[in-house]
XYZ file of C-alpha atoms in Angstrom:
199
model
C -36.424 -14.582 10.061
C -33.832 -17.227 10.882
C -34.385 -18.846 7.486
C -33.707 -15.490 5.778
C -30.490 -15.026 7.807
C -29.386 -18.536 6.879
C -30.109 -17.982 3.192
C -28.255 -14.653 3.163
C -25.337 -16.236 5.014
C -25.143 -19.132 2.564
C -25.164 -16.708 -0.386
C -22.336 -14.714 1.199
C -20.394 -17.913 1.926
C -20.688 -19.051 -1.686
C -19.541 -15.639 -2.920
C -16.559 -15.687 -0.570
C -15.603 -19.232 -1.556
C -15.610 -18.220 -5.224
C -13.730 -14.951 -4.625
C -11.004 -16.293 -2.295
C -8.912 -18.072 -4.980
C -9.079 -15.005 -7.255
C -7.989 -12.749 -4.403
C -5.098 -15.090 -3.587
C -3.901 -15.073 -7.203
C -4.250 -11.304 -7.628
C -2.587 -10.620 -4.281
C 0.428 -12.784 -5.150
C 0.837 -11.027 -8.499
C 1.037 -7.631 -6.782
C 3.072 -8.944 -3.825
C 5.747 -10.306 -6.170
C 6.105 -6.862 -7.732
C 6.710 -5.532 -4.214
C 9.594 -7.871 -3.403
C 7.744 -10.934 -2.053
C 8.904 -13.053 -4.970
C 8.335 -16.465 -3.374
C 5.612 -15.635 -0.889
C 2.524 -17.700 -0.130
C -0.917 -16.311 0.656
C -4.248 -17.896 1.550
C -7.623 -16.394 2.371
C -8.867 -18.942 4.929
C -12.590 -19.293 5.555
C -13.423 -20.989 8.863
C -17.104 -21.875 9.477
C -18.637 -20.364 12.618
C -20.948 -22.310 14.948
C -23.744 -19.898 14.060
C -24.156 -16.864 11.771
C -22.750 -13.581 13.053
C -22.583 -9.948 11.920
C -19.864 -10.828 9.369
C -21.509 -13.948 7.993
C -21.170 -17.663 8.556
C -17.392 -17.898 8.625
C -14.342 -16.117 9.964
C -11.951 -14.826 7.322
C -8.232 -14.895 8.039
C -5.313 -14.036 5.780
C -2.395 -16.465 6.036
C 0.954 -15.243 4.763
C 4.347 -16.814 4.257
C 6.753 -14.079 3.125
C 9.853 -16.265 2.742
C 10.585 -19.618 1.089
C 10.422 -22.590 3.443
C 8.244 -20.795 5.991
C 4.692 -22.005 6.560
C 1.782 -19.626 6.102
C 0.691 -18.051 9.370
C -1.902 -15.477 10.355
C -0.792 -12.204 8.821
C -1.823 -10.242 11.917
C 0.630 -12.292 14.005
C 3.778 -12.437 11.891
C 4.220 -9.436 9.610
C 6.779 -6.774 10.454
C 5.842 -3.117 9.953
C 7.577 -2.928 6.570
C 6.026 -6.205 5.424
C 2.577 -5.244 6.657
C 2.672 -1.977 4.725
C 3.580 -3.742 1.474
C 1.006 -6.482 2.106
C -1.658 -3.808 2.580
C -0.557 -2.156 -0.667
C -0.747 -5.498 -2.497
C -4.235 -6.128 -1.073
C -5.432 -2.646 -1.995
C -4.021 -3.154 -5.491
C -5.755 -6.532 -5.844
C -9.063 -5.011 -4.728
C -8.713 -1.645 -6.501
C -11.539 -2.208 -8.979
C -13.969 -3.418 -6.297
C -12.989 -0.954 -3.558
C -15.006 2.256 -3.714
C -12.958 4.020 -1.032
C -12.243 7.368 -2.725
C -9.130 8.325 -0.747
C -6.174 6.162 0.324
C -3.483 7.538 2.631
C -0.160 5.742 3.017
C 2.051 7.012 5.814
C 5.656 5.936 5.154
C 4.525 2.686 3.546
C 8.041 2.424 2.112
C 9.663 2.253 5.559
C 12.299 -0.463 5.991
C 12.649 -1.238 2.286
C 15.525 -0.713 -0.126
C 15.710 1.531 -3.169
C 14.542 -1.037 -5.744
C 11.532 -2.065 -3.643
C 10.787 1.588 -2.835
C 10.494 2.250 -6.562
C 8.121 -0.727 -6.911
C 6.044 0.617 -3.990
C 5.845 3.985 -5.741
C 4.751 2.355 -8.993
C 2.006 0.419 -7.183
C 0.719 3.601 -5.550
C 0.776 5.310 -8.933
C -1.336 2.475 -10.385
C -3.776 2.779 -7.474
C -4.036 6.473 -8.290
C -5.927 5.565 -11.465
C -8.920 4.434 -9.389
C -8.456 6.353 -6.127
C -6.991 9.542 -4.820
C -3.729 8.513 -3.150
C -1.830 10.576 -0.610
C 1.562 9.249 0.439
C 3.981 10.498 3.058
C 7.456 9.396 2.034
C 11.148 10.093 2.526
C 12.164 8.129 -0.592
C 12.914 10.193 -3.699
C 12.135 7.127 -5.846
C 8.574 7.196 -4.487
C 8.072 10.959 -4.387
C 9.182 11.385 -7.990
C 6.269 9.252 -9.205
C 3.610 11.547 -7.761
C 1.554 13.934 -9.866
C 1.770 16.632 -7.180
C 4.214 17.283 -4.354
C 3.466 18.967 -1.064
C 6.242 19.861 1.316
C 5.434 19.666 5.014
C 7.710 21.707 7.232
C 7.650 22.691 10.867
C 9.884 24.615 13.171
C 8.262 28.002 13.078
C 6.307 29.071 16.115
C 3.180 31.159 16.520
C 1.886 32.221 19.927
C 4.285 29.829 21.623
C 3.257 26.771 19.591
C 5.055 24.950 16.786
C 3.351 25.425 13.444
C 3.416 23.009 10.518
C 3.196 24.315 6.973
C 1.946 22.561 3.865
C 3.023 23.992 0.524
C 2.521 22.654 -2.975
C 5.803 22.524 -4.856
C 6.195 23.896 -8.362
C 8.601 22.208 -10.776
C 11.682 23.916 -9.300
C 10.635 23.162 -5.722
C 10.040 19.525 -6.664
C 13.561 19.231 -8.039
C 15.041 20.952 -4.984
C 13.172 18.637 -2.610
C 14.186 15.510 -4.527
C 17.810 16.673 -4.383
C 17.456 17.153 -0.623
C 15.900 13.680 -0.269
C 18.785 12.206 -2.245
C 21.124 13.665 0.386
C 23.279 15.319 -2.240
C 23.855 18.636 -3.940
C 25.226 20.092 -7.139
C 24.537 19.609 -10.853
C 24.858 15.808 -10.769
C 22.255 15.467 -7.997
C 19.946 17.869 -9.798
C 20.291 15.892 -13.032
C 19.491 12.708 -11.119
C 16.388 14.334 -9.594
C 15.195 15.444 -13.027
C 15.764 11.955 -14.386
C 13.680 10.477 -11.528
C 10.817 12.823 -12.390
C 10.906 11.905 -16.073
C 10.710 8.202 -15.364
């Protein structure tokens, strides 16, 4: 039995060692699209004293988001905005191998600017080719890239409790919501919203 565990562990280790450089390269490609233009990333494999439930090594992701900074354990250094984009880059790198049918991103575009928000939206759109993607966003640049829009509203009460409503938006409702998200009004804002939807 121990020989079988050892053989399985060695096979897994060899597969990981071969896959790690490809993951690093693919991750960096996607990360650079998301604003980490000079980042560093390593999938570190550290041998364990004996085989465990996850194999014969511990896997850690080391990340250096900014030039001149050494790579450190991702779980220790990433801010919330960075962590969200790193997760999106990882999911994008693994999209073809990941059979998770549904991905939900809750304000993954938090703490980013307009240009990066658009890049985040484009990445989620690409992921939507292989997965169903649901995103909660306050960025019109992101929302405009979705195939369907649902507006969540709350404030009404029923039997003394606040009730949330979920409504799918038709084309007019989509424009109106994008205008609201832009924080503007009038024909110019509406034209901008329509332009966002087209692109």
